[in-house]
Tab-separated table of N, CA and C in Angstrom:
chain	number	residue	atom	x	y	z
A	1	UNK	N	0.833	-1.191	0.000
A	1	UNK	CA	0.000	0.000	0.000
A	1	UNK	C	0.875	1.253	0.000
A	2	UNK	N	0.203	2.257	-0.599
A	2	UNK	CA	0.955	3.638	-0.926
A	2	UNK	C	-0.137	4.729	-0.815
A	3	UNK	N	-0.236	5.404	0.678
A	3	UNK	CA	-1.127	6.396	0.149
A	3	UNK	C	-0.307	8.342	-0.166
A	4	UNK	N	-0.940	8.809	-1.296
A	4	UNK	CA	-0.320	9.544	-1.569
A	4	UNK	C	-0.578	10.713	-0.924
A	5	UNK	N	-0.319	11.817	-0.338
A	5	UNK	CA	-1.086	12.919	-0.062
A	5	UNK	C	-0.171	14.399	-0.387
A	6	UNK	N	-1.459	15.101	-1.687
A	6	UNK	CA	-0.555	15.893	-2.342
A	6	UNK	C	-2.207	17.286	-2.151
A	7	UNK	N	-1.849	17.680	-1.382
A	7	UNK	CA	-3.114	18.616	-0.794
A	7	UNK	C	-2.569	19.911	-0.087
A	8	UNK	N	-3.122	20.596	-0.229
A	8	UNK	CA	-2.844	21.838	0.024
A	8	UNK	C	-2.665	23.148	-0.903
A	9	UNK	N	-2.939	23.515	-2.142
A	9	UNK	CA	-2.655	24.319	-3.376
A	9	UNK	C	-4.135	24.955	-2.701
A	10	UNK	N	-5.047	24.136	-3.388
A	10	UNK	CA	-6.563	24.507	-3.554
A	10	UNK	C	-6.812	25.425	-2.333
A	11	UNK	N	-6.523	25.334	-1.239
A	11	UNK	CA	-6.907	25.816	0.142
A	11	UNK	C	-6.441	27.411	-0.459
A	12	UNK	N	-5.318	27.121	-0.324
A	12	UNK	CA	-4.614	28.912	-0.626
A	12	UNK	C	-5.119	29.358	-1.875
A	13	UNK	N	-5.883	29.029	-3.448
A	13	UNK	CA	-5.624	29.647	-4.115
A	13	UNK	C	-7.252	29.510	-4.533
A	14	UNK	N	-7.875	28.496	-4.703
A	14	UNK	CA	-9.352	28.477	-4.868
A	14	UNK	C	-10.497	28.488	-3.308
A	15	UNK	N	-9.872	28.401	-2.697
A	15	UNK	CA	-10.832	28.490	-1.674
A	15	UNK	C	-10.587	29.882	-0.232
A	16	UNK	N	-8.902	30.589	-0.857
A	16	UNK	CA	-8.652	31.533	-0.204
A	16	UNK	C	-8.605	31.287	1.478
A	17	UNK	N	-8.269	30.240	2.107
A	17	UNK	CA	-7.428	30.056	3.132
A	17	UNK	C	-5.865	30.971	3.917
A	18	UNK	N	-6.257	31.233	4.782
A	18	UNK	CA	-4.751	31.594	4.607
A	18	UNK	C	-4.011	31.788	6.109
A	19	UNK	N	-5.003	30.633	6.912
A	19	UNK	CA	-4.643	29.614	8.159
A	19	UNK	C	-3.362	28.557	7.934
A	20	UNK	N	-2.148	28.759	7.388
A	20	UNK	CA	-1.515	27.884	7.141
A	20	UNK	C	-1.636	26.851	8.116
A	21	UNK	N	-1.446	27.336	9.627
A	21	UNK	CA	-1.168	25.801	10.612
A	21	UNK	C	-2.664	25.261	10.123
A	22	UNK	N	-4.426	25.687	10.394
A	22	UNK	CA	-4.921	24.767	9.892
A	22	UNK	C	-4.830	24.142	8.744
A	23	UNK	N	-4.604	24.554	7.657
A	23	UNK	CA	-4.770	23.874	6.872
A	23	UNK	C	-3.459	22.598	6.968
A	24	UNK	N	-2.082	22.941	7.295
A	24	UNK	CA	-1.517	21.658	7.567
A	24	UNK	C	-1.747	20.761	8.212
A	25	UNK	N	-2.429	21.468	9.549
A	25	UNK	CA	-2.837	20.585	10.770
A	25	UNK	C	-4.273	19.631	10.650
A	26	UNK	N	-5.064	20.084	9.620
A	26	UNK	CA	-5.956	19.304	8.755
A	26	UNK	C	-5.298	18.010	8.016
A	27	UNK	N	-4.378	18.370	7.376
A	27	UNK	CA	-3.531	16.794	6.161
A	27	UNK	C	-3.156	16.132	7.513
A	28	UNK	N	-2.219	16.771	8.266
A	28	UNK	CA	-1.628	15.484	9.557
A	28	UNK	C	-2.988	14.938	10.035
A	29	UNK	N	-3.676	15.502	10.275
A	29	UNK	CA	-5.204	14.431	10.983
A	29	UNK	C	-5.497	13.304	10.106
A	30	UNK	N	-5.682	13.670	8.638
A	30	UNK	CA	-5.966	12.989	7.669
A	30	UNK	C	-4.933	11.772	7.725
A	31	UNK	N	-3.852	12.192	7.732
A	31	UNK	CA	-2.761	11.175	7.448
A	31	UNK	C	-2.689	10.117	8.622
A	32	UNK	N	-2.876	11.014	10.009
A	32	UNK	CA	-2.804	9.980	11.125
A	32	UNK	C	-4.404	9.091	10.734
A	33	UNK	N	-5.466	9.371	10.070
A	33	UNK	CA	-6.661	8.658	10.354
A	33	UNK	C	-6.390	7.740	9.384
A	34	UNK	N	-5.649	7.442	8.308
A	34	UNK	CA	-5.167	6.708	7.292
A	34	UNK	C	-4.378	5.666	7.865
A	35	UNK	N	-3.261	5.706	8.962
A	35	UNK	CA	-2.366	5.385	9.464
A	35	UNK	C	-3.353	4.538	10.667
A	36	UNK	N	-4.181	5.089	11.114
A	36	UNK	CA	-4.561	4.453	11.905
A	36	UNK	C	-5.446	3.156	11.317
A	37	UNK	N	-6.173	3.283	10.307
A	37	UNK	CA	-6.574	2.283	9.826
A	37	UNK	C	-5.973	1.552	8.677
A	38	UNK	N	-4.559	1.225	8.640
A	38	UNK	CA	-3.906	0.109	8.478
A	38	UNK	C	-3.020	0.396	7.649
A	39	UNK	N	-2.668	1.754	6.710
A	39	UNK	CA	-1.965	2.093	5.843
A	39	UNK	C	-0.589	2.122	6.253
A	40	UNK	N	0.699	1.611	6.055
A	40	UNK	CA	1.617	1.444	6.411
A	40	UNK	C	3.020	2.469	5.752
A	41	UNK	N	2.569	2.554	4.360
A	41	UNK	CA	3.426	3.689	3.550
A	41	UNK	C	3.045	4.782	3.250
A	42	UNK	N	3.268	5.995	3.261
A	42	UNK	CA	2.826	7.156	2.846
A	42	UNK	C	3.951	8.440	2.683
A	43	UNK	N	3.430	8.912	1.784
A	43	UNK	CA	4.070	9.871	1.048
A	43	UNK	C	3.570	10.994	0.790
A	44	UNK	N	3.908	12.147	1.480
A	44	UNK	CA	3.594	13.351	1.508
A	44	UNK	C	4.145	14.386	0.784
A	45	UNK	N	3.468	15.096	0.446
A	45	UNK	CA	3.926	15.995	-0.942
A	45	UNK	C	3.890	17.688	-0.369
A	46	UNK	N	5.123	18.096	-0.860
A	46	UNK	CA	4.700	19.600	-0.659
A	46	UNK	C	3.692	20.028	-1.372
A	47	UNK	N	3.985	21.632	-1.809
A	47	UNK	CA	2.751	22.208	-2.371
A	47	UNK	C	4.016	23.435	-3.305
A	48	UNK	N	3.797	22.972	-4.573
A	48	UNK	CA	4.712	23.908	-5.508
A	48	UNK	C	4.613	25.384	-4.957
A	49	UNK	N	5.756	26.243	-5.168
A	49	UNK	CA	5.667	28.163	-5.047
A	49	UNK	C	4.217	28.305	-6.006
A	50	UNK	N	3.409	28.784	-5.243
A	50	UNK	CA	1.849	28.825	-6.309
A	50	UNK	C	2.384	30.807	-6.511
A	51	UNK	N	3.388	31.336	-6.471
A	51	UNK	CA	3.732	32.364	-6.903
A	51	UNK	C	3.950	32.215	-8.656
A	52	UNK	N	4.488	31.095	-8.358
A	52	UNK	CA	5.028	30.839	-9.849
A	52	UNK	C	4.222	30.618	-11.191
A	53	UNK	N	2.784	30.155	-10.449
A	53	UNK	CA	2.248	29.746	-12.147
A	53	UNK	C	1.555	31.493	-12.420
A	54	UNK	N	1.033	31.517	-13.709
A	54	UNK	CA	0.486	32.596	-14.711
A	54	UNK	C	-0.219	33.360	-13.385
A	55	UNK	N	-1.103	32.451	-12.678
A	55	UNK	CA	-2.042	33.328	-11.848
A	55	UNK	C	-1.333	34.223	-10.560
A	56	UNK	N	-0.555	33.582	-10.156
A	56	UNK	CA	0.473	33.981	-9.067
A	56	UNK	C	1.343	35.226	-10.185
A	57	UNK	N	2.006	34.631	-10.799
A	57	UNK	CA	3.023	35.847	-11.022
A	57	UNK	C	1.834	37.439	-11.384
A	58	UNK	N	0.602	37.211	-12.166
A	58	UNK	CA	-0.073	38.436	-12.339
A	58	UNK	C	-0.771	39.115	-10.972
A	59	UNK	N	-1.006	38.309	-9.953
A	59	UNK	CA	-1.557	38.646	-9.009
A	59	UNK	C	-1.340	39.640	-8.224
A	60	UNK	N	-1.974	40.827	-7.743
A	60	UNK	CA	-1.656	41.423	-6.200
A	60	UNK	C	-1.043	40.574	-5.349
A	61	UNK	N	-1.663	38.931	-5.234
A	61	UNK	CA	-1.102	38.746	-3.654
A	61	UNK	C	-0.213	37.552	-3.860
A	62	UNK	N	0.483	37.505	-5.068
A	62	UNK	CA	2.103	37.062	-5.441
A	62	UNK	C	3.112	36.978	-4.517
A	63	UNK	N	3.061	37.903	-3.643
A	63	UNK	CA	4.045	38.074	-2.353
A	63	UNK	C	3.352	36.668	-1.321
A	64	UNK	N	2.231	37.043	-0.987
A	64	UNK	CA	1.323	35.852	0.153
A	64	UNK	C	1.080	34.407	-0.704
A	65	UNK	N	0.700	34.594	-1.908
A	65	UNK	CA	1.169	33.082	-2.656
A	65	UNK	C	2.522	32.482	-1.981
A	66	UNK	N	3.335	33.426	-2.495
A	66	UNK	CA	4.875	32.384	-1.445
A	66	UNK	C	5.241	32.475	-0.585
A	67	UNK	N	4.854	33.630	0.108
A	67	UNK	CA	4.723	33.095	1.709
A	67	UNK	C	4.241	31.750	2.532
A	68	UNK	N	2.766	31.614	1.667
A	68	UNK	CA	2.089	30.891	2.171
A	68	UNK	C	2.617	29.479	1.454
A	69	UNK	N	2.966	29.434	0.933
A	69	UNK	CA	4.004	28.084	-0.166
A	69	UNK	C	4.943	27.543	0.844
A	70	UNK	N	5.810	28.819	1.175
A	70	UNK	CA	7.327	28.321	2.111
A	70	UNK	C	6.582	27.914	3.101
A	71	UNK	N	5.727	28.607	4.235
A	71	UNK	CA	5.510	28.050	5.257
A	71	UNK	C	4.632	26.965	5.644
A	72	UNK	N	3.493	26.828	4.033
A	72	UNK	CA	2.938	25.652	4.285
A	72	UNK	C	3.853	24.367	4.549
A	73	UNK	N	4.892	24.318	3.369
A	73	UNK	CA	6.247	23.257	3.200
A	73	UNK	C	6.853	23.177	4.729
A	74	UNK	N	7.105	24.080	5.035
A	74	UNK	CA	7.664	23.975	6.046
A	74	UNK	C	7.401	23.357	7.516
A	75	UNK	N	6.508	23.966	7.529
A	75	UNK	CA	5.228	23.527	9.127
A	75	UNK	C	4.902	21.446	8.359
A	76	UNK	N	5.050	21.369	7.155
A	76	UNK	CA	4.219	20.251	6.353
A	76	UNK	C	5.423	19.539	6.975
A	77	UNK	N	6.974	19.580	6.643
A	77	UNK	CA	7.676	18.898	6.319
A	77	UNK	C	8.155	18.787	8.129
A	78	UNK	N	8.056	19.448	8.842
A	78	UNK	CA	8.481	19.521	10.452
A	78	UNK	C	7.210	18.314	10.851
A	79	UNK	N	6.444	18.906	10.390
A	79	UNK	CA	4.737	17.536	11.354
A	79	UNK	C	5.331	16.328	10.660
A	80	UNK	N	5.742	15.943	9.347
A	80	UNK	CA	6.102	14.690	8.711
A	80	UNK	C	7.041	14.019	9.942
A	81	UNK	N	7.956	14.768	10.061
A	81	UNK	CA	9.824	14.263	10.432
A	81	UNK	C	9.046	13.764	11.913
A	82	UNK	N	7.737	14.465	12.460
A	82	UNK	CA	7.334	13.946	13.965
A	82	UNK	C	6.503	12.828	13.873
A	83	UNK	N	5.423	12.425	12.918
A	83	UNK	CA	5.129	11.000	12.180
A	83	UNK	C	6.169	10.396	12.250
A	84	UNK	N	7.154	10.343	11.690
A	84	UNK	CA	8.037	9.147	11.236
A	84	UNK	C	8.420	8.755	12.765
A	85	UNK	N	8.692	9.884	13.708
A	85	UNK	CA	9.165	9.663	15.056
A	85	UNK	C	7.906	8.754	15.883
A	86	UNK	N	6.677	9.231	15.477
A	86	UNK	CA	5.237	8.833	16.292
A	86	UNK	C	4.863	7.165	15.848
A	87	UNK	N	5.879	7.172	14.472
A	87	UNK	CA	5.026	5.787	14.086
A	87	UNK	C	6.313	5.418	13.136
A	88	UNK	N	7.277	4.991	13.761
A	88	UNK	CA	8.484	4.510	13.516
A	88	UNK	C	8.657	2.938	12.047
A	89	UNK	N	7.389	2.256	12.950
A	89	UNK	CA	7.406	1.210	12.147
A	89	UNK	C	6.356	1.111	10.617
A	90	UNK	N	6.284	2.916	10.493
A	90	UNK	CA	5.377	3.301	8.996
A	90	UNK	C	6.536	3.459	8.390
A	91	UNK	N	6.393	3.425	7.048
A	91	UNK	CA	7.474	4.148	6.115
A	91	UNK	C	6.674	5.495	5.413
A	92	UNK	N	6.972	6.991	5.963
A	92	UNK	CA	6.433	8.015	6.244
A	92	UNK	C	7.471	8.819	5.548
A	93	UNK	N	7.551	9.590	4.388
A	93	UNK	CA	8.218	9.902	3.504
A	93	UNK	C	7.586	11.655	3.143
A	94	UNK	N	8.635	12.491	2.804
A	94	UNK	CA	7.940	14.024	2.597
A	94	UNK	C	8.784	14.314	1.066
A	95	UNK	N	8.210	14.526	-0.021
A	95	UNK	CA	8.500	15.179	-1.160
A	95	UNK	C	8.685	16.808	-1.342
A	96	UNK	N	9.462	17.027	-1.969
A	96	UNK	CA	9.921	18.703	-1.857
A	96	UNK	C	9.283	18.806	-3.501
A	97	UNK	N	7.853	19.129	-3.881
A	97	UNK	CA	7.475	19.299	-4.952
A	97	UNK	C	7.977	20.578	-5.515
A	98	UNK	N	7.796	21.963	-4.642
A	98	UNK	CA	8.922	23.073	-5.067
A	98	UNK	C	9.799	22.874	-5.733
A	99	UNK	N	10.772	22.020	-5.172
A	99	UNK	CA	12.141	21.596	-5.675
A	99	UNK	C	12.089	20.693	-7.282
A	100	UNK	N	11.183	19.795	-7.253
A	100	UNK	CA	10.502	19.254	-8.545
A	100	UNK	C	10.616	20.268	-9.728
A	101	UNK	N	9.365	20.816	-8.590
A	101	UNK	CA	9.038	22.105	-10.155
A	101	UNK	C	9.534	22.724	-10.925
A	102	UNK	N	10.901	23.558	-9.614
A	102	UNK	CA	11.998	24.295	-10.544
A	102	UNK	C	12.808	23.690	-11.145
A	103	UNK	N	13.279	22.635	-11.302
A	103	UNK	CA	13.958	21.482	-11.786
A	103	UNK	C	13.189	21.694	-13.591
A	104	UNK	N	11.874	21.635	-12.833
A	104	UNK	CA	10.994	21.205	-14.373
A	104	UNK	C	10.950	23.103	-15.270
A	105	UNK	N	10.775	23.785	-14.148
A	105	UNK	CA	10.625	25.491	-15.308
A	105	UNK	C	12.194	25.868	-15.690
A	106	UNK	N	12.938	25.004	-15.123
A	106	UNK	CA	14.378	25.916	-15.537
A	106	UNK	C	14.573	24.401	-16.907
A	107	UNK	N	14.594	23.735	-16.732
A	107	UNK	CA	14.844	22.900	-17.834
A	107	UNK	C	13.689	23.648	-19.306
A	108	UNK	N	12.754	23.737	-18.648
A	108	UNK	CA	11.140	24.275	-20.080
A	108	UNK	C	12.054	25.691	-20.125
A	109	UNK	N	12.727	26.464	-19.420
A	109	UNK	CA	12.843	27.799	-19.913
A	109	UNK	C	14.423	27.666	-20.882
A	110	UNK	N	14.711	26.441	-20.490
A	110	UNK	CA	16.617	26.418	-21.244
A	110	UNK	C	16.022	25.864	-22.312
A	111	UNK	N	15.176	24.938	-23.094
A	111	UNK	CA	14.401	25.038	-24.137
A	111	UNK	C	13.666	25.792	-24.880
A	112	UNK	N	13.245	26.963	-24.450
A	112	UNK	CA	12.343	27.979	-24.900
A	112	UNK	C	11.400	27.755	-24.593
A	113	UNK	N	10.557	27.239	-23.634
A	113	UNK	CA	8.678	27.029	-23.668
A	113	UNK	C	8.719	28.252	-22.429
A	114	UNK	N	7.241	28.639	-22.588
A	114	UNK	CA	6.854	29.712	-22.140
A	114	UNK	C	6.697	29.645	-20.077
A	115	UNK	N	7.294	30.300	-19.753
A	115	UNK	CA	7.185	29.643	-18.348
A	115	UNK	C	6.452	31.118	-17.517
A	116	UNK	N	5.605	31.679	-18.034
A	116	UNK	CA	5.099	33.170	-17.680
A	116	UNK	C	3.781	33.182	-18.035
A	117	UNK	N	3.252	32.929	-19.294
A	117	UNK	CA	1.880	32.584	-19.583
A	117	UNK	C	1.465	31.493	-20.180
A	118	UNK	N	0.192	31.437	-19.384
A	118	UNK	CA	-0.650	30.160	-19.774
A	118	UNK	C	-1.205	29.859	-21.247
A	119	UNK	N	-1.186	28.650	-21.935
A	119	UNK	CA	-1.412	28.420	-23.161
A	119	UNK	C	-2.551	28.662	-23.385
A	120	UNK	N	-3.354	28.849	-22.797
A	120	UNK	CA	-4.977	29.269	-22.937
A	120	UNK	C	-5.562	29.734	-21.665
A	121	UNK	N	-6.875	30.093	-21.852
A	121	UNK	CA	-7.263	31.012	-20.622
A	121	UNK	C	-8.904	30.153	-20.302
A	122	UNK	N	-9.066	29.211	-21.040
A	122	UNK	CA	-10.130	28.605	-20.772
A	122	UNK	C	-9.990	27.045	-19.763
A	123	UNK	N	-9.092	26.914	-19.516
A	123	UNK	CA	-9.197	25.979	-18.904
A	123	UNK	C	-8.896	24.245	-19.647
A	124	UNK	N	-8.746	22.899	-19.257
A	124	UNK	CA	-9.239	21.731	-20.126
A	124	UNK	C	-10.386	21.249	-21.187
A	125	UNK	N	-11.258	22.488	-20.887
A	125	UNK	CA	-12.257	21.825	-21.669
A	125	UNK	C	-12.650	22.979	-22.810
A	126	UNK	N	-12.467	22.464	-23.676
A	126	UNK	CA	-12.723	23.667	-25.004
A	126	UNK	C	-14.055	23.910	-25.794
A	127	UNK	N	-14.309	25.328	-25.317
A	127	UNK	CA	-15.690	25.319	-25.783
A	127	UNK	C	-15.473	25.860	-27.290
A	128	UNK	N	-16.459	24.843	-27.942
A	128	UNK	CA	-16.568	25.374	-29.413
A	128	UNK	C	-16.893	26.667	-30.093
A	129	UNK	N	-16.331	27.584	-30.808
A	129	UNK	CA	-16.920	28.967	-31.183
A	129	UNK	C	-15.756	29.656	-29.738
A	130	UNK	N	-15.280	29.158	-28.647
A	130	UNK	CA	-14.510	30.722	-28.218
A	130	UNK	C	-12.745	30.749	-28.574
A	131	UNK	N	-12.802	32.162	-28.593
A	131	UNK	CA	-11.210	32.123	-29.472
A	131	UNK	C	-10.277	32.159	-28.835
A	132	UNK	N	-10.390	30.974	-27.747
A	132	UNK	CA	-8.999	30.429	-27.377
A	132	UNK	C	-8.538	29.474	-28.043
A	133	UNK	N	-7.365	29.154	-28.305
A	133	UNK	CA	-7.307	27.702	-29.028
A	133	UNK	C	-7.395	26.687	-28.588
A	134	UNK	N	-7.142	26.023	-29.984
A	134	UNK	CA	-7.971	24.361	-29.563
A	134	UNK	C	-6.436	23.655	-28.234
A	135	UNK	N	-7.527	22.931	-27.830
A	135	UNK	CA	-6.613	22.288	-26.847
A	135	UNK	C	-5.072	21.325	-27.337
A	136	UNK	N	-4.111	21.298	-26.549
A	136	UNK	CA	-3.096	21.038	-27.640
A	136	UNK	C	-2.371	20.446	-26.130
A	137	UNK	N	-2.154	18.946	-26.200
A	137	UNK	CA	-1.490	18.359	-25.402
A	137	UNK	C	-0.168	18.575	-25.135
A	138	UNK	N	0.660	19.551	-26.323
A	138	UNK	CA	1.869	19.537	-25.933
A	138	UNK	C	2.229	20.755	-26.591
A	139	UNK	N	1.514	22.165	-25.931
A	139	UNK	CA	1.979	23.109	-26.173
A	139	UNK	C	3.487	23.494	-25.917
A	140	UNK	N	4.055	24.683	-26.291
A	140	UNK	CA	5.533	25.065	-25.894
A	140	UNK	C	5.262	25.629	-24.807
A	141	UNK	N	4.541	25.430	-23.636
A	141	UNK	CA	4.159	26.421	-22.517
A	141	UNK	C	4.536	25.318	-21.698
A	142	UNK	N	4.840	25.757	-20.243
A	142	UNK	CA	4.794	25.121	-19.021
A	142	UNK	C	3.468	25.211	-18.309
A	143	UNK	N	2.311	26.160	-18.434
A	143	UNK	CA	0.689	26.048	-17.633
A	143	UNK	C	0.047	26.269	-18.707
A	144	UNK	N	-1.169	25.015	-18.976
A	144	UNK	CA	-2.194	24.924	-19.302
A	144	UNK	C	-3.012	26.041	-19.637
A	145	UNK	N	-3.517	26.449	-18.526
A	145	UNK	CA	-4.399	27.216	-17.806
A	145	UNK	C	-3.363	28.293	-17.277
A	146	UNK	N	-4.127	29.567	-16.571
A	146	UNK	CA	-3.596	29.949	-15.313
A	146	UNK	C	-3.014	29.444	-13.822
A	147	UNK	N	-3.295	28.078	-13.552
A	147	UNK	CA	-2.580	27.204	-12.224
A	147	UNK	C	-2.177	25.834	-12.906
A	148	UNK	N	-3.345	25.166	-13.674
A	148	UNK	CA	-2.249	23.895	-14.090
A	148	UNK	C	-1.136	23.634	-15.009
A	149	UNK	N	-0.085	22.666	-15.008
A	149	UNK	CA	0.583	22.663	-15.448
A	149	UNK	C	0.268	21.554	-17.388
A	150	UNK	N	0.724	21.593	-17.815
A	150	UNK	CA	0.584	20.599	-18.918
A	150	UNK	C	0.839	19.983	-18.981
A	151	UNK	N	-0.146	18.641	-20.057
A	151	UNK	CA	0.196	17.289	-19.928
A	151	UNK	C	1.729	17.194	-19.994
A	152	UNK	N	2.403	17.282	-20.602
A	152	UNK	CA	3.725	17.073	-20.620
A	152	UNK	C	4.513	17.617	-19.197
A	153	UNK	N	4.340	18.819	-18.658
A	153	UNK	CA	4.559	18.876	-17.467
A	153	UNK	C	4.192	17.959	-16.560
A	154	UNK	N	2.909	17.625	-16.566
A	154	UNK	CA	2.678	16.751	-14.986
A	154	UNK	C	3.326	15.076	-15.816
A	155	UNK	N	4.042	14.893	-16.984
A	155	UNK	CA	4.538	13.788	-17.168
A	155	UNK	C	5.693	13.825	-16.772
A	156	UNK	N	6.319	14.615	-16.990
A	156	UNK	CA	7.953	15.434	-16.495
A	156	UNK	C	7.990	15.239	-14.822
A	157	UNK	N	6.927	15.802	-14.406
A	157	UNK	CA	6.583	15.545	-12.400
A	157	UNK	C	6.250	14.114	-12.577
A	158	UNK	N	5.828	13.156	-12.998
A	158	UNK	CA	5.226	11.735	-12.912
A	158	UNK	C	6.458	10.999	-13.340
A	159	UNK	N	7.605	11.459	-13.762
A	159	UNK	CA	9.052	10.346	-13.688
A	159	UNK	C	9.974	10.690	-12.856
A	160	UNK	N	9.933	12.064	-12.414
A	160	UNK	CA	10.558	12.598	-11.286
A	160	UNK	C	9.827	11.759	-9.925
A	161	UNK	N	8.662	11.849	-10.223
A	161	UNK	CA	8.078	11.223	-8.853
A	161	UNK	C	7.995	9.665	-8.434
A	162	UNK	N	8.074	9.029	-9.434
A	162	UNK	CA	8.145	7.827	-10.093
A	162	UNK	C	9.927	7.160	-9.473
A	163	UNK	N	10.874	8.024	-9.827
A	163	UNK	CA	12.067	7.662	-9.233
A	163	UNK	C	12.106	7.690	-7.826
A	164	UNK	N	11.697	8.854	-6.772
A	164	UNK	CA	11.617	9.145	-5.798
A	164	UNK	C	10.960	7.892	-4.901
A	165	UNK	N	9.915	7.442	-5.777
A	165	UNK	CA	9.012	6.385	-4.706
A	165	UNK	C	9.607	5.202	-5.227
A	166	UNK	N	9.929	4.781	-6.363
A	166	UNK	CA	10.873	3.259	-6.507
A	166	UNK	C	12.056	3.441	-5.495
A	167	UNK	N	12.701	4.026	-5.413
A	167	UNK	CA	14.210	4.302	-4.234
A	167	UNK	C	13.742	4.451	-2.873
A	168	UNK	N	12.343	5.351	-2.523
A	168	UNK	CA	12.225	4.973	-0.929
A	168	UNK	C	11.051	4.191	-0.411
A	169	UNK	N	10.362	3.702	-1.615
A	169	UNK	CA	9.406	2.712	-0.893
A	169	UNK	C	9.797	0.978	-1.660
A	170	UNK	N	10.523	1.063	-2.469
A	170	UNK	CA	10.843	-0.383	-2.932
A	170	UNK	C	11.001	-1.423	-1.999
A	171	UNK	N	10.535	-2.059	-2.063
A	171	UNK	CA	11.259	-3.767	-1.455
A	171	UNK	C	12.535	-4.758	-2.212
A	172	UNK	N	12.463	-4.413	-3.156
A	172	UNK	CA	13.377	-5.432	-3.959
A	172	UNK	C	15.340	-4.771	-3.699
């Protein structure tokens, strides 16, 4: 078993949170109620600089986007290191997705893809007749949208992440 937990974006940016300890202190409950009913591996994920995508960098509150980024990570990655201490015999693991990311915009920007604006402004789903363009799985952009990243991006994060969990949750 592998449960993943990659939560925390939405709070700060669609639902306007900006309780960092609750909202961390919410995932640790979650994680201990997982743990308590029988889950043995888990893997906790930061929460990318949400300064960084299209919506963050145009924003007024660009500054509190990464505020609230560093210290979510931070408070996230301190409650993890006290799990692993609370429940020794879990294999309780913390991902630095930040660290991912820039990995992934400095490689898309030493190529030329656009790492500032979003390839469209409508979102995944393309409505017929509006003049955004058609949807395009592998634009030269690094965000989709204004917050998500593109298929090819979250494939770029899915072998990065992919190495990370074969090396610390493997058995073989």
């Amino acid at each position: 078993d592998l449960a993943i937990f990659l939560l925390g974006a939405n709070d700060y940016m669609t639902l306007h949170k900006d309780n960092v300890i609750m909202v961390v202190e919410q995932q640790i409950d979650d994680i201990e109620k997982i743990i308590s009913g029988g889950v043995n591996n888990v893997l906790v994920m930061g929460i990318p600089d949400l300064s960084l995508t299209p919506y963050g960098k145009h924003s007024d509150e660009k500054r509190k986007l990464k505020d609230e980024s560093i210290a979510h990570n931070a408070l996230l990655k301190t409650n993890v290191e006290e799990l692993k201490e609370k429940y020794p015999q879990h294999k309780i693991c913390y991902y630095e997705t930040a660290d991912a990311f820039k990995v992934i915009m400095e490689a898309a920007s030493n190529i030329g893809y656009d790492t500032e604006n979003p390839y469209t402004h409508h979102g995944y789903v393309h409505v017929p007749g509006a003049k955004d363009p058609q949807l395009d799985i592998c634009p030269q952009y690094v965000f989709n949208d204004l917050v998500h990243p593109t298929q090819e991006v979250h494939h770029c994060f899915a072998i990065m992440l992919e190495s990370f969990i074969a090396h610390h949750y493997s058995t073989e």
